Each structure stands twice: as C-alpha cells, then as structure tokens.
Tab-separated table of C-alpha atoms in Angstrom:
chain	number	residue	atom	x	y	z
A	1	MET	CA	0.161	0.286	-0.046
A	2	GLN	CA	1.642	3.313	-0.876
A	3	ARG	CA	1.238	6.281	1.434
A	4	LEU	CA	0.219	9.814	0.382
A	5	GLY	CA	0.895	12.536	2.303
A	6	ILE	CA	-1.801	15.579	1.618
A	7	LEU	CA	-0.479	19.390	1.646
A	8	LEU	CA	-3.135	21.987	1.586
A	9	SER	CA	-3.874	25.461	2.394
A	10	GLY	CA	-7.422	26.040	1.649
A	11	ARG	CA	-10.793	23.924	1.721
A	12	GLY	CA	-8.673	20.834	0.291
A	13	SER	CA	-11.335	20.077	-2.465
A	14	ASN	CA	-8.702	18.189	-4.248
A	15	PHE	CA	-7.978	16.341	-0.957
A	16	LEU	CA	-11.474	15.342	-0.757
A	17	ALA	CA	-11.847	13.851	-4.205
A	18	ILE	CA	-8.517	11.731	-3.930
A	19	ALA	CA	-10.228	10.448	-0.278
A	20	LYS	CA	-13.390	9.807	-2.232
A	21	ALA	CA	-11.483	7.885	-5.288
A	22	ILE	CA	-9.855	5.934	-2.724
A	23	HIS	CA	-12.792	5.225	-0.500
A	24	GLU	CA	-14.987	4.151	-3.977
A	25	GLY	CA	-12.585	1.854	-5.055
A	26	HIS	CA	-11.523	4.072	-8.262
A	27	LEU	CA	-7.432	4.434	-6.819
A	28	LEU	CA	-6.540	1.079	-5.891
A	29	GLY	CA	-3.072	0.456	-3.576
A	30	ALA	CA	-3.153	4.325	-1.651
A	31	GLU	CA	-3.973	5.216	1.484
A	32	ILE	CA	-3.942	8.825	2.697
A	33	ALA	CA	-1.189	8.577	5.694
A	34	VAL	CA	-1.471	12.275	6.671
A	35	VAL	CA	-2.818	15.739	5.668
A	36	LEU	CA	-0.668	18.854	6.407
A	37	SER	CA	-1.251	22.604	6.101
A	38	ASN	CA	1.051	25.736	6.512
A	39	LEU	CA	-2.524	27.264	7.709
A	40	GLU	CA	-4.092	26.554	11.349
A	41	ASP	CA	-7.467	27.169	9.942
A	42	ALA	CA	-7.361	25.546	6.988
A	43	PRO	CA	-10.919	24.404	6.531
A	44	GLY	CA	-9.308	21.366	4.887
A	45	LEU	CA	-7.716	20.496	7.925
A	46	ALA	CA	-10.990	20.101	9.688
A	47	ALA	CA	-12.458	18.061	7.005
A	48	ALA	CA	-9.470	15.623	7.264
A	49	ARG	CA	-10.245	15.502	10.966
A	50	GLU	CA	-13.779	14.647	10.405
A	51	LEU	CA	-12.847	12.001	8.210
A	52	GLY	CA	-10.498	10.294	10.446
A	53	PHE	CA	-7.101	10.930	8.976
A	54	PRO	CA	-4.200	12.360	10.728
A	55	ALA	CA	-4.083	15.961	10.106
A	56	PHE	CA	-1.450	18.624	11.450
A	57	ALA	CA	-1.165	22.383	11.008
A	58	ILE	CA	2.948	23.264	10.631
A	59	PRO	CA	2.347	27.323	10.642
A	60	SER	CA	4.661	28.769	7.958
A	61	ALA	CA	3.695	32.540	9.194
A	62	GLY	CA	7.021	34.532	10.396
A	63	ARG	CA	9.314	31.660	9.586
A	64	LYS	CA	11.791	31.112	7.381
A	65	ARG	CA	10.860	28.681	4.350
A	66	ALA	CA	14.009	26.227	4.916
A	67	GLU	CA	13.173	26.011	8.692
A	68	HIS	CA	9.442	25.339	7.754
A	69	ASP	CA	9.957	22.939	5.126
A	70	ALA	CA	12.425	20.584	7.208
A	71	GLU	CA	9.721	20.445	9.608
A	72	MET	CA	7.247	19.508	6.808
A	73	ILE	CA	9.721	17.101	5.576
A	74	ALA	CA	10.309	15.510	8.867
A	75	ARG	CA	6.565	14.882	9.485
A	76	LEU	CA	6.059	13.378	6.044
A	77	HIS	CA	8.840	10.924	6.796
A	78	GLN	CA	7.565	10.522	10.292
A	79	GLN	CA	4.368	8.938	8.759
A	80	ARG	CA	6.482	7.441	5.976
A	81	VAL	CA	4.938	8.934	3.090
A	82	ASP	CA	5.803	7.338	-0.558
A	83	LEU	CA	3.966	10.447	-2.642
A	84	VAL	CA	3.240	13.874	-1.682
A	85	CYS	CA	0.382	15.850	-3.072
A	86	LEU	CA	0.232	19.276	-3.459
A	87	ALA	CA	-3.459	20.182	-2.925
A	88	GLY	CA	-4.167	23.575	-3.153
A	89	TYR	CA	-0.739	24.402	-1.285
A	90	MET	CA	-0.459	28.022	-1.531
A	91	ARG	CA	3.342	27.937	-0.932
A	92	ILE	CA	6.271	27.626	-3.088
A	93	ILE	CA	8.485	24.500	-1.445
A	94	SER	CA	12.193	25.104	-1.164
A	95	PRO	CA	14.898	22.803	-3.678
A	96	GLU	CA	15.725	20.676	-0.052
A	97	PHE	CA	11.859	19.833	-0.186
A	98	VAL	CA	11.965	18.615	-3.745
A	99	ARG	CA	15.243	16.749	-3.509
A	100	ALA	CA	13.918	15.297	-0.564
A	101	PHE	CA	11.432	13.289	-2.849
A	102	PRO	CA	12.739	13.447	-6.152
A	103	ASN	CA	9.861	12.635	-8.691
A	104	ARG	CA	7.506	12.014	-5.736
A	105	ILE	CA	5.691	15.278	-5.538
A	106	LEU	CA	2.644	16.053	-7.523
A	107	ASN	CA	0.893	19.341	-8.264
A	108	VAL	CA	-2.491	20.263	-10.047
A	109	HIS	CA	-2.449	23.708	-11.620
A	110	PRO	CA	-5.611	25.232	-13.294
A	111	SER	CA	-4.210	25.718	-16.851
A	112	LEU	CA	-2.652	23.625	-19.503
A	113	LEU	CA	0.978	24.170	-18.768
A	114	PRO	CA	3.322	25.621	-20.047
A	115	ALA	CA	0.092	28.130	-20.697
A	116	PHE	CA	-0.627	30.387	-17.542
A	117	PRO	CA	1.593	29.368	-14.624
A	118	GLY	CA	1.585	30.853	-11.299
A	119	LEU	CA	-1.521	32.603	-9.935
A	120	ASP	CA	-4.986	33.537	-11.393
A	121	ALA	CA	-4.354	31.232	-14.402
A	122	GLN	CA	-8.219	31.234	-15.211
A	123	ALA	CA	-8.066	35.243	-15.422
A	124	GLN	CA	-4.699	35.133	-17.286
A	125	ALA	CA	-6.572	32.283	-20.024
A	126	LEU	CA	-9.389	34.588	-20.027
A	127	GLU	CA	-7.333	37.849	-20.244
A	128	PHE	CA	-5.170	36.042	-23.099
A	129	GLY	CA	-8.392	35.427	-25.114
A	130	ALA	CA	-7.571	31.259	-25.212
A	131	LYS	CA	-10.167	29.151	-26.384
A	132	VAL	CA	-9.382	26.176	-24.252
A	133	ALA	CA	-8.396	26.142	-21.029
A	134	GLY	CA	-7.805	23.094	-18.549
A	135	CYS	CA	-5.717	21.407	-16.141
A	136	THR	CA	-2.739	19.970	-15.540
A	137	VAL	CA	-1.103	17.431	-13.057
A	138	HIS	CA	2.733	17.349	-13.091
A	139	PHE	CA	5.670	16.235	-11.395
A	140	VAL	CA	7.217	19.068	-8.903
A	141	ASP	CA	10.674	20.359	-9.714
A	142	GLU	CA	12.537	23.557	-8.504
A	143	ALA	CA	10.650	25.917	-10.976
A	144	VAL	CA	7.279	27.253	-10.111
A	145	ASP	CA	4.503	24.903	-12.357
A	146	HIS	CA	7.687	23.623	-14.806
A	147	GLY	CA	7.660	19.872	-14.113
A	148	VAL	CA	7.038	16.855	-16.012
A	149	ILE	CA	3.388	16.682	-17.273
A	150	ILE	CA	1.841	13.544	-16.285
A	151	LEU	CA	-1.963	14.276	-17.578
A	152	GLN	CA	-3.482	17.347	-18.767
A	153	ARG	CA	-7.605	17.669	-19.247
A	154	PRO	CA	-9.144	20.540	-21.508
A	155	VAL	CA	-12.142	22.733	-20.710
A	156	ALA	CA	-13.555	24.770	-23.657
A	157	VAL	CA	-13.840	28.763	-22.802
A	158	LEU	CA	-17.080	30.168	-23.144
A	159	ASP	CA	-18.003	33.478	-24.697
A	160	ASP	CA	-19.807	34.559	-21.362
A	161	ASP	CA	-17.499	33.250	-19.163
A	162	THR	CA	-15.642	34.783	-15.817
A	163	ALA	CA	-12.687	33.731	-13.669
A	164	GLU	CA	-15.144	32.285	-11.450
A	165	THR	CA	-17.492	30.155	-13.808
A	166	LEU	CA	-14.249	28.855	-15.488
A	167	SER	CA	-12.621	28.100	-12.599
A	168	ALA	CA	-15.574	25.399	-11.130
A	169	ARG	CA	-15.838	24.239	-14.433
A	170	ILE	CA	-11.551	23.022	-14.622
A	171	LEU	CA	-12.104	22.247	-11.020
A	172	GLU	CA	-14.624	19.818	-11.735
A	173	GLN	CA	-11.685	18.538	-14.526
A	174	GLU	CA	-9.001	18.480	-11.339
A	175	HIS	CA	-11.388	16.538	-9.457
A	176	ILE	CA	-11.209	13.063	-11.893
A	177	ALA	CA	-7.280	14.105	-13.362
A	178	TYR	CA	-5.621	14.218	-9.924
A	179	PRO	CA	-6.822	10.597	-8.500
A	180	GLU	CA	-6.125	9.124	-12.439
A	181	ALA	CA	-2.577	10.655	-12.373
A	182	ILE	CA	-1.707	9.665	-8.826
A	183	ALA	CA	-2.765	6.093	-10.134
A	184	LYS	CA	-0.567	6.251	-13.064
A	185	VAL	CA	2.596	7.229	-11.010
A	186	LEU	CA	1.875	4.548	-8.389
A	187	SER	CA	2.034	2.057	-11.118
A	188	GLY	CA	5.325	2.819	-11.718
A	189	GLU	CA	4.559	1.567	-15.397
A	190	TYR	CA	6.265	4.849	-16.703
A	191	ARG	CA	9.557	6.644	-17.665
A	192	ILE	CA	10.536	10.233	-17.752
A	193	VAL	CA	12.416	10.832	-21.225
A	194	GLU	CA	13.792	14.143	-21.365
A	195	ARG	CA	10.939	16.116	-20.701
A	196	ARG	CA	8.207	13.566	-21.572
A	197	TYR	CA	6.032	10.988	-19.563
A	198	VAL	CA	6.085	8.321	-21.301
A	199	ARG	CA	3.909	5.018	-20.120
A	200	GLY	CA	5.413	1.616	-20.017
A	201	GLY	CA	9.115	0.640	-20.284
A	202	GLU	CA	9.565	1.792	-24.138
A	203	GLU	CA	10.650	5.344	-25.412
C-alpha cells in the first residue's frame, strides 16, 4: 500500500476528491497517511479530521522557508509517506523539499501548462483570449509549475465565462485528473524521457 501525504492551504477539494476515489475503489493501492497545512484554520484540515485522517498544521507565518520545509519533510518521513500531493498548497516549496522526494511530489494546476503558470491562471486565460483552458497534473521540480506533465484535461472557454465560472468547470476536471494521475504514478509503469512522461517501459 502506497502512502500519500496531502499538503493543502484551503478547503481541500482536491484532497476530498482523492479520498473519495480511494474510498470508492477507483484509486487502488493507495492510502492517505497524513494531511498537512501551513495554516491552522485551513478548512481542509477540519475536513480531514472529520474523516479520521491524521491532520496537522505546521504554521509558516513568520518562519524561514528552509526551517518550515524541514519540519514538513520530517513529518512526512515520520508518517512514511511515499508520494506527496500538493492540493491547493499555496507555498512554493524549497529545492531541499524537492530533493527529499525526487519525482515523488505531484501538483495540479488550473491551466494547460506551459500556458498561464502561477496565480490566477483562469483570469490569465480569459485576459489572453484563450479558447481552451484546462488543468495539468505534473511532477514538482525546483521551478514553479514547470515539472514533467503526467496528464492534462482540456476545458472549453465559453464566450460568457468569468474567472469564477471557468474556475468551477476546471475544478471539476481537476477532481477527475488528480486521482487518475496518482494511479499512473503509483503503477510505476512509466519512464521520464527528457521532459516527457512515457507510459510503459519503452521510449
């Protein structure tokens, strides 16, 4: 059984989607080992506790990034986490954090990367006049929204979309894509060729 560590800063809707996928048997061979947040009042922490998962706040305010990340890494190792899943975790993790879990940290981003990295991706897409948006699940490396892409799901941009309506439709696809991507990674049936995620053992 592969143990997941979930990191969140907000309501944790992607965490709940992962938990649901495991509970319903759509994400086999995985269990949530711990849920961590950098904010004590993150609604996702309360949701995790209600579901019976170990859930802890490790506050980041006023602390050096290296010090905070070292405590996060230690807690993840303590819980014997195999794969770290960023689920609305609103902090840039340090290179030391990335090196502690090489190719074992995933993130979901609400755009079709490399388009519109960073914050407010949905608003960026609307401002640019994009006709297709979507979400990307990728490995995390030392650059922001840059790691190897595992899968993407497109979402059409409607003429009357606002950032809020587009965000809501993209989020629906995130909830499908993230568990699917986790299953792909946990299967071990892939290799990374340059910047490409390739299924199976052949290039």
